[in-house]
Coordinates of C-alpha atoms and ligand atoms in Angstrom, one line a residue:
X1 CA 96.2 98.3 96.4
X2 CA 92.6 97.3 96.7
X3 CA 90.3 99.5 98.7
X4 CA 89.5 96.7 101.2
X5 CA 93.2 96.0 101.8
X6 CA 93.8 99.7 102.3
X7 CA 91.0 99.8 104.9
X8 CA 92.3 96.7 106.7
X9 CA 95.8 98.2 106.8
X10 CA 94.3 101.4 108.4
X11 CA 91.8 100.2 111.0
X12 CA 91.1 103.7 112.2
X13 CA 90.0 104.6 108.7
X14 CA 88.0 101.5 108.5
X15 CA 86.1 102.6 111.6
X16 CA 85.6 106.0 110.1
X17 CA 84.2 104.5 106.9
X18 CA 81.9 102.3 108.9
X19 CA 80.7 105.1 111.1
X20 CA 79.9 107.2 108.0
X21 CA 78.1 104.4 106.4
X22 CA 76.1 103.4 109.5
X23 CA 75.5 106.8 111.0
X24 CA 75.7 109.5 108.3
X25 CA 74.7 112.1 111.0
X26 CA 72.3 114.3 109.1
X27 CA 71.1 117.2 111.2
X28 CA 68.5 118.4 108.7
X29 CA 67.3 115.6 106.4
X30 CA 65.7 116.7 103.1
X31 CA 61.9 116.3 103.0
X32 CA 61.5 115.2 99.4
X33 CA 57.7 114.9 99.7
X34 CA 57.5 118.7 100.3
X35 CA 59.7 119.6 97.3
X36 CA 58.5 120.5 93.9
X37 CA 59.4 118.2 90.9
X38 CA 61.8 120.9 89.6
X39 CA 63.6 121.2 92.9
X40 CA 63.9 117.4 93.1
X41 CA 65.4 117.5 89.6
X42 CA 67.9 120.1 90.7
X43 CA 69.1 117.8 93.5
X44 CA 69.4 115.0 91.0
X45 CA 71.5 117.3 88.8
X46 CA 73.6 118.0 91.9
X47 CA 74.1 114.3 92.6
X48 CA 74.9 113.7 88.9
X49 CA 77.6 116.3 88.7
X50 CA 79.2 116.7 92.1
X51 CA 81.1 113.8 93.4
X52 CA 82.6 115.5 96.4
X53 CA 80.0 118.0 97.5
X54 CA 76.6 116.6 96.8
X55 CA 76.2 114.9 100.2
X56 CA 77.5 117.7 102.3
X57 CA 75.4 120.3 100.4
X58 CA 72.3 118.3 101.0
X59 CA 73.0 118.2 104.7
X60 CA 73.1 122.0 105.0
X61 CA 70.7 124.0 107.1
X62 CA 67.4 124.5 105.2
X63 CA 68.0 128.2 105.2
X64 CA 71.0 127.7 102.9
X65 CA 70.5 124.3 101.3
X66 CA 68.5 125.2 98.2
X67 CA 70.5 128.5 97.6
X68 CA 73.9 126.8 97.8
X69 CA 72.7 123.8 95.7
X70 CA 71.4 126.2 92.9
X71 CA 74.6 128.2 93.2
X72 CA 76.7 125.0 92.7
X73 CA 74.5 123.8 89.7
X74 CA 74.6 127.3 88.0
X75 CA 78.4 127.4 88.3
X76 CA 78.7 123.8 87.1
X77 CA 76.7 124.9 84.0
X78 CA 79.0 127.8 83.4
X79 CA 82.1 125.6 83.8
X80 CA 80.6 123.1 81.4
X81 CA 80.5 125.8 78.7
X82 CA 84.0 126.9 79.6
X83 CA 85.5 123.4 79.4
X84 CA 83.8 122.4 76.2
X85 CA 86.4 122.8 73.5
X86 CA 83.9 121.8 70.8
X87 CA 82.0 125.1 71.2
X88 CA 83.6 127.6 68.9
X89 CA 85.1 130.7 70.6
X90 CA 82.7 133.1 68.8
X91 CA 79.8 131.3 70.4
X92 CA 81.4 130.4 73.7
X93 CA 82.7 133.8 74.7
X94 CA 79.3 135.7 74.4
X95 CA 77.6 132.7 76.2
X96 CA 80.1 132.9 79.1
X97 CA 79.7 136.7 79.3
X98 CA 75.9 136.6 79.4
X99 CA 75.3 133.4 81.3
X100 CA 74.1 135.4 84.4
X101 CA 71.2 136.8 82.2
X102 CA 70.0 133.3 81.4
X103 CA 69.1 133.0 85.1
X104 CA 66.1 135.2 84.4
X105 CA 65.2 133.8 80.9
X106 CA 62.5 131.3 81.8
X107 CA 62.6 128.2 79.6
X108 CA 66.3 128.7 78.5
X109 CA 68.2 125.5 77.8
X110 CA 71.4 124.7 75.9
X111 CA 71.8 121.6 73.8
X112 CA 75.1 122.3 72.0
X113 CA 77.6 120.8 74.5
X114 CA 79.4 117.5 74.3
X115 CA 80.8 117.7 77.9
X116 CA 80.1 115.0 80.5
X117 CA 78.0 117.4 82.7
X118 CA 75.9 118.8 79.8
X119 CA 72.7 117.5 81.4
X120 CA 72.8 120.7 83.6
X121 CA 72.6 122.9 80.5
X122 CA 70.0 120.7 78.9
X123 CA 67.8 120.9 82.0
X124 CA 68.6 124.5 82.8
X125 CA 65.0 125.6 82.6
X126 CA 64.3 123.7 85.9
X127 CA 67.3 125.4 87.5
X128 CA 65.9 128.8 86.4
X129 CA 62.5 128.1 88.1
X130 CA 64.2 127.1 91.4
X131 CA 66.6 130.0 91.2
X132 CA 63.7 132.4 90.9
X133 CA 62.1 130.7 94.0
X134 CA 65.1 131.7 96.2
X135 CA 65.1 134.7 98.4
X136 CA 66.1 137.8 96.3
X137 CA 69.2 138.4 98.4
X138 CA 70.6 134.9 97.5
X139 CA 69.5 135.4 93.8
X140 CA 71.6 138.6 93.8
X141 CA 74.7 136.9 95.1
X142 CA 74.4 134.0 92.6
X143 CA 73.8 136.3 89.6
X144 CA 76.7 138.6 90.6
X145 CA 79.2 135.8 91.0
X146 CA 78.1 134.1 87.8
X147 CA 78.5 137.3 85.9
X148 CA 82.0 138.0 87.2
X149 CA 83.1 134.4 86.8
X150 CA 81.7 134.2 83.3
X151 CA 83.6 137.3 82.3
X152 CA 86.8 136.0 83.9
X153 CA 86.5 132.7 82.0
X154 CA 85.8 134.6 78.7
X155 CA 88.9 136.7 79.2
X156 CA 91.1 133.6 79.7
X157 CA 89.4 131.9 76.7
X158 CA 90.4 134.6 74.3
X159 CA 93.9 135.2 75.9
X160 CA 96.1 133.2 73.4
X161 CA 99.2 133.8 75.6
X162 CA 97.5 132.1 78.5
X163 CA 96.5 129.1 76.5
X164 CA 100.1 128.7 75.0
X165 CA 102.4 129.6 77.9
X166 CA 100.4 129.2 81.1
X167 CA 100.8 131.6 83.9
X168 CA 103.8 134.0 84.3
X169 CA 103.8 135.5 87.7
X170 CA 102.4 134.6 91.2
X171 CA 100.1 137.6 90.8
X172 CA 98.7 136.0 87.6
X173 CA 98.4 132.7 89.4
X174 CA 96.5 134.3 92.2
X175 CA 94.2 136.1 89.8
X176 CA 93.4 132.9 87.9
X177 CA 92.7 131.0 91.2
X178 CA 90.5 134.0 92.2
X179 CA 88.3 133.6 89.1
X180 CA 87.9 129.9 89.4
X181 CA 87.7 129.5 93.2
X182 CA 88.0 132.8 95.0
X183 CA 84.8 134.0 93.6
X184 CA 82.9 130.9 94.8
X185 CA 84.3 131.6 98.3
X186 CA 83.1 135.2 98.1
X187 CA 79.6 134.1 97.0
X188 CA 79.3 131.5 99.9
X189 CA 80.6 134.0 102.4
X190 CA 78.0 136.6 101.3
X191 CA 75.3 133.9 101.8
X192 CA 76.8 133.0 105.2
X193 CA 76.5 136.7 106.2
X194 CA 72.9 137.1 104.9
X195 CA 71.9 134.0 106.8
X196 CA 73.6 135.2 110.0
X197 CA 75.6 132.0 110.1
X198 CA 78.9 133.8 109.8
X199 CA 80.2 136.6 112.0
X200 CA 80.8 140.2 110.8
X201 CA 84.6 139.5 110.7
X202 CA 84.0 137.6 107.4
X203 CA 82.6 140.8 105.9
X204 CA 85.4 143.0 107.4
X205 CA 88.2 140.8 106.2
X206 CA 87.6 139.7 102.6
X207 CA 91.2 138.2 102.5
X208 CA 89.9 135.4 104.6
X209 CA 87.4 134.0 102.1
X210 CA 89.9 134.6 99.3
X211 CA 92.3 132.4 101.2
X212 CA 89.7 129.6 101.4
X213 CA 89.2 129.5 97.7
X214 CA 92.9 129.9 96.8
X215 CA 94.0 127.2 99.2
X216 CA 91.7 124.6 97.6
X217 CA 92.5 125.6 94.0
X218 CA 96.3 125.8 94.5
X219 CA 96.4 122.4 96.1
X220 CA 94.4 120.9 93.2
X221 CA 96.7 122.6 90.7
X222 CA 99.8 121.2 92.4
X223 CA 98.2 117.7 92.5
X224 CA 97.0 117.7 88.9
X225 CA 100.3 118.7 87.3
X226 CA 100.6 115.5 85.3
X227 CA 97.0 115.3 84.2
X228 CA 97.1 119.0 83.1
X229 CA 100.4 118.6 81.3
X230 CA 98.9 115.6 79.4
X231 CA 96.0 117.9 78.4
X232 CA 98.5 120.4 77.1
X233 CA 98.0 123.0 79.8
X234 CA 99.8 124.1 82.9
X235 CA 99.0 126.4 85.8
X236 CA 102.3 126.3 87.7
X237 CA 103.5 130.0 87.4
X238 CA 106.8 130.6 85.7
X239 CA 107.9 132.8 88.6
X240 CA 107.9 129.7 90.9
X241 CA 109.5 127.1 88.6
X242 CA 112.0 129.0 86.5
X243 CA 114.7 129.0 89.2
X244 CA 114.8 125.3 89.0
X245 CA 114.0 124.1 85.4
X246 CA 114.0 125.8 82.0
X247 CA 110.7 124.3 80.9
X248 CA 107.9 122.5 82.6
X249 CA 108.2 119.8 80.0
X250 CA 111.5 118.9 81.6
X251 CA 109.5 117.6 84.5
X252 CA 108.5 114.5 82.5
X253 CA 112.1 113.4 82.7
X254 CA 112.7 111.2 85.8
X255 CA 116.3 112.4 86.2
X256 CA 115.0 116.0 86.5
X257 CA 111.7 115.5 88.4
X258 CA 113.3 113.4 91.1
X259 CA 115.7 116.2 91.9
X260 CA 114.8 119.7 90.7
X261 CA 111.1 118.8 90.2
X262 CA 110.9 118.3 94.0
X263 CA 112.3 121.7 94.5
X264 CA 109.5 123.1 92.3
X265 CA 107.0 121.3 94.5
X266 CA 108.5 122.9 97.6
X267 CA 108.0 126.3 96.0
X268 CA 104.4 125.5 95.1
X269 CA 103.7 124.0 98.6
X270 CA 105.1 127.0 100.4
X271 CA 103.0 129.3 98.2
X272 CA 99.8 127.4 99.2
X273 CA 100.7 126.8 102.8
X274 CA 101.1 130.5 103.5
X275 CA 97.3 130.7 103.3
X276 CA 96.7 128.3 106.2
X277 CA 96.3 130.9 109.1
X278 CA 93.7 132.8 107.1
X279 CA 91.8 129.6 106.3
X280 CA 91.7 128.8 110.1
X281 CA 90.6 132.3 111.0
X282 CA 87.8 132.1 108.4
X283 CA 86.5 128.8 109.9
X284 CA 86.7 130.3 113.4
X285 CA 84.0 132.8 112.2
X286 CA 81.4 130.3 111.0
X287 CA 78.8 129.7 113.7
X288 CA 76.4 127.2 112.3
X289 CA 77.4 123.5 112.4
X290 CA 76.3 122.3 109.0
X291 CA 77.9 125.4 107.3
X292 CA 81.0 124.8 109.3
X293 CA 81.2 121.2 108.1
X294 CA 80.5 122.3 104.5
X295 CA 83.4 124.8 104.6
X296 CA 85.8 122.7 106.7
X297 CA 85.6 119.4 104.8
X298 CA 87.3 120.6 101.6
X299 CA 89.9 122.4 103.6
X300 CA 91.0 119.4 105.7
X301 CA 91.1 117.4 102.5
X302 CA 93.3 120.1 100.9
X303 CA 95.9 120.1 103.8
X304 CA 96.1 116.3 103.7
X305 CA 96.5 116.4 99.9
X306 CA 99.2 119.1 100.2
X307 CA 101.1 116.9 102.6
X308 CA 100.7 114.0 100.2
X309 CA 102.0 115.9 97.2
X310 CA 104.9 117.6 99.0
X311 CA 108.3 116.2 98.1
X312 CA 106.5 113.4 96.2
X313 CA 107.9 112.5 92.8
X314 CA 104.7 110.6 91.9
X315 CA 103.0 114.0 91.2
X316 CA 105.1 114.0 88.0
X317 CA 104.0 110.5 87.0
X318 CA 100.4 110.1 87.9
X319 CA 97.4 111.6 89.7
X320 CA 98.0 111.1 93.4
X321 CA 95.0 111.0 95.7
X322 CA 94.4 110.6 99.5
X323 CA 93.0 107.2 100.5
X324 CA 89.2 106.9 100.6
X325 CA 89.2 105.7 104.2
X326 CA 91.4 108.7 105.2
X327 CA 88.9 111.0 103.5
X328 CA 86.1 109.5 105.7
X329 CA 88.3 110.1 108.8
X330 CA 88.9 113.7 107.8
X331 CA 85.2 114.3 107.1
X332 CA 84.4 113.1 110.6
X333 CA 87.1 115.3 112.1
X334 CA 85.9 118.3 110.2
X335 CA 82.7 118.4 112.3
X336 CA 84.3 120.5 115.1
X337 CA 86.8 123.4 115.2
X338 CA 89.0 121.3 117.5
X339 CA 89.1 118.5 114.9
X340 CA 90.0 120.9 112.1
X341 CA 92.8 122.4 114.1
X342 CA 94.1 118.9 115.0
X343 CA 94.1 117.9 111.3
X344 CA 96.0 121.1 110.3
X345 CA 98.5 120.7 113.1
X346 CA 99.1 117.0 112.1
X347 CA 99.7 117.7 108.4
X348 CA 101.8 120.8 109.0
X349 CA 104.0 118.8 111.3
X350 CA 104.3 116.0 108.7
X351 CA 105.3 118.5 106.0
X352 CA 107.8 120.0 108.5
X353 CA 109.3 116.6 109.3
X354 CA 109.7 115.8 105.6
X355 CA 111.4 119.0 104.8
X356 CA 114.8 118.2 103.2
X357 CA 117.9 120.2 104.2
X358 CA 119.3 120.1 100.6
X359 CA 116.2 121.9 99.2
X360 CA 117.0 125.6 98.3
X361 CA 113.8 126.6 100.2
X362 CA 114.5 124.5 103.2
X363 CA 114.8 127.4 105.6
X364 CA 111.7 129.2 104.2
X365 CA 109.6 126.1 104.8
X366 CA 111.1 125.6 108.3
X367 CA 110.1 129.1 109.3
X368 CA 106.6 128.9 107.7
X369 CA 105.8 125.5 109.3
X370 CA 107.0 127.0 112.7
X371 CA 104.7 130.0 112.2
X372 CA 101.7 127.9 111.4
X373 CA 102.3 125.6 114.3
X374 CA 102.6 128.6 116.6
X375 CA 99.4 130.1 115.1
X376 CA 97.6 126.8 115.8
X377 CA 98.9 126.7 119.4
X378 CA 97.7 130.3 120.0
X379 CA 94.3 129.9 118.5
X380 CA 93.6 126.3 119.4
X381 CA 89.8 126.1 120.2
X382 CA 89.1 125.4 123.8
X383 CA 86.2 123.2 125.1
X384 CA 83.9 126.2 125.2
X385 CA 84.4 127.0 121.5
X386 CA 83.7 123.4 120.7
X387 CA 80.1 124.1 121.3
X388 CA 80.1 127.6 120.0
X389 CA 78.5 126.5 116.7
X390 CA 75.7 124.6 118.5
X391 CA 73.5 127.3 119.7
X392 CA 70.9 126.5 122.4
X393 CA 67.3 125.8 121.4
X394 CA 65.6 128.9 120.0
X395 CA 68.8 130.7 119.1
X396 CA 69.6 131.6 115.5
X397 CA 70.6 128.6 113.5
X398 CA 69.2 125.6 115.5
X399 CA 65.6 125.0 116.5
X400 CA 64.6 122.5 119.2
X401 CA 64.0 119.9 116.5
X402 CA 67.6 120.3 115.3
X403 CA 69.0 120.1 118.8
X404 CA 67.1 116.9 119.2
X405 CA 68.7 115.7 116.0
X406 CA 72.1 116.7 117.3
X407 CA 71.5 114.8 120.5
X408 CA 70.4 111.8 118.4
X409 CA 73.7 112.0 116.5
X410 CA 75.7 112.0 119.8
X411 CA 73.7 109.0 121.0
X412 CA 74.4 107.2 117.7
X413 CA 78.1 107.8 118.1
X414 CA 78.0 106.5 121.6
X415 CA 76.1 103.4 120.3
X416 CA 78.9 102.8 117.8
X417 CA 81.6 103.0 120.5
X418 CA 79.4 100.7 122.7
X419 CA 79.1 98.2 119.9
X420 CA 82.9 98.2 119.3
X421 CA 83.5 97.8 123.1
X422 CA 81.0 94.9 123.2
X423 CA 82.7 93.2 120.3
X424 CA 86.1 93.5 122.0
X425 CA 84.8 92.2 125.3
X426 CA 83.0 89.3 123.7
X427 CA 86.2 88.3 121.8
X428 CA 88.2 88.5 125.0
X429 CA 85.6 86.4 126.9
X430 CA 85.5 83.9 124.1
X431 CA 89.3 83.6 124.2
X432 CA 89.4 83.1 128.0
X433 CA 86.6 80.5 127.6
X434 CA 88.5 78.6 125.0
X435 CA 91.7 78.8 127.1
X436 CA 89.8 77.4 130.1
X437 CA 88.4 74.5 128.1
X438 CA 91.9 73.7 126.9
X439 CA 93.0 73.5 130.5
X440 CA 94.5 76.9 131.2
X441 CA 95.4 77.6 134.8
X442 CA 93.5 80.5 136.2
X443 CA 94.4 79.7 139.8
X444 CA 96.8 82.6 140.2
X445 CA 95.7 85.0 142.9
X446 CA 94.5 88.6 142.5
X447 CA 97.8 89.7 144.0
X448 CA 99.5 88.0 141.0
X449 CA 97.3 89.9 138.6
X450 CA 98.2 93.2 140.3
X451 CA 101.9 92.3 140.1
X452 CA 101.5 91.5 136.4
X453 CA 100.2 95.0 135.8
X454 CA 103.0 96.4 137.9
X455 CA 105.4 94.7 135.7
X456 CA 107.3 92.6 138.3
X457 CA 104.8 89.6 138.2
X458 CA 105.1 86.0 138.0
X459 CA 104.4 86.4 134.3
X460 CA 106.5 83.5 133.4
X461 CA 104.2 81.2 135.5
X462 CA 101.1 82.6 133.7
X463 CA 102.7 82.2 130.3
X464 CA 104.0 78.8 131.1
X465 CA 100.5 77.6 132.1
X466 CA 99.0 79.0 128.9
X467 CA 101.7 77.5 126.8
X468 CA 101.2 74.1 128.5
X469 CA 97.5 74.3 127.8
X470 CA 98.0 75.1 124.1
X471 CA 100.7 72.4 123.8
X472 CA 98.4 69.9 125.4
X473 CA 95.5 70.7 123.1
X474 CA 97.8 70.4 120.0
X475 CA 99.1 67.0 121.2
X476 CA 95.5 65.9 121.8
X477 CA 94.2 67.1 118.5
X478 CA 97.1 65.4 116.7
X479 CA 96.1 62.2 118.4
Ligands
MG1 MG1 86.7 124.9 83.8

């Protein structure tokens, strides 16, 4: 279905797409004139290599914007080395293990990659300059995460069993997700704590940031089943699928994937869904609006994707994705804690409703959805907590300029609603005008109008008069 048709069939998503286009709501616009040429190049690299995160990263609070951008680009460079199958292992493994050291080697670049994002490696000297301009605390986080992730990637690259058979246990699955996503969550959380944009709970409960990374990664793994299988790899752990099928290759057979394949999906969905309460608790402890948005957007996308892939045989046929308009709507909802809770409640309920009684894990899923819905009820943000991440002027996080920007954003939203209301009223007025010109009878009294709204009105008389007017006009136009 075309994108335009999709939007027309979902007017609420059309409105969201329009609102995002017309009022992008940027609290802290980048001031490119004050940036160095190298920093501008780093943002270009971000735009070139990140389809989903570039915009929301650039909208971050200035305290974190450069640090998180550089963090993203460095990890993109590392991932490019890992993904490039043309680099021989004896060259790739040492490069992955020492990638963190390159951050301090001024002028270092790498030109031996054939990957689509190789430009990051080719321009890495600029990234190094800007990395060294960051506050030392942020540098330390980026270097540490790069080192641990690079070593994890190197371990998987030389593990021939992993390459051949995929993952065995849920523990292996969690460990893999930890290396590719959990570590990113840890790095971002440490930055949130350094900037005082996150509460101390994030430090006390590391399981919360772990859940953030794992929830995203596991949802992607479930969704990308077919694409990964076509690339001769698989990340579904044997422990979760072996009760239902003898080999994951069986899941290319429609007879199997429309029955037992769906049971495998339920296992995988339950495994991911169990992380939801921790994800919500993590988000409750982010106190700065742009960081909240940055953390919440991928999570609302993930729960919507999980609902889409659950009990959906198309996962075994193609790469399923949420509609672009829906993504816009979710991005807007991810601005506030209340919006995020609403999204999680909606999609948990949808999964709950689509649970199938014949599925061997029907009961487990019933109980889990019930628990999550209960968690959401108990922790649902009240009106007060809606503003908790918008501190008053002078407080940490937002200065008076930023508060003014926030007020401007609210005004812009009101303008949009005003414009929609004006369009609706104009259309209504136009229709009444046309009806009057065609001879409609507006002589009924105010009492009649009240009776119409009460439901026991002389509606028939009104309808008859309108019908007569339309009939008359048709007759006249025919003549
Ligand atoms: Mg990779």
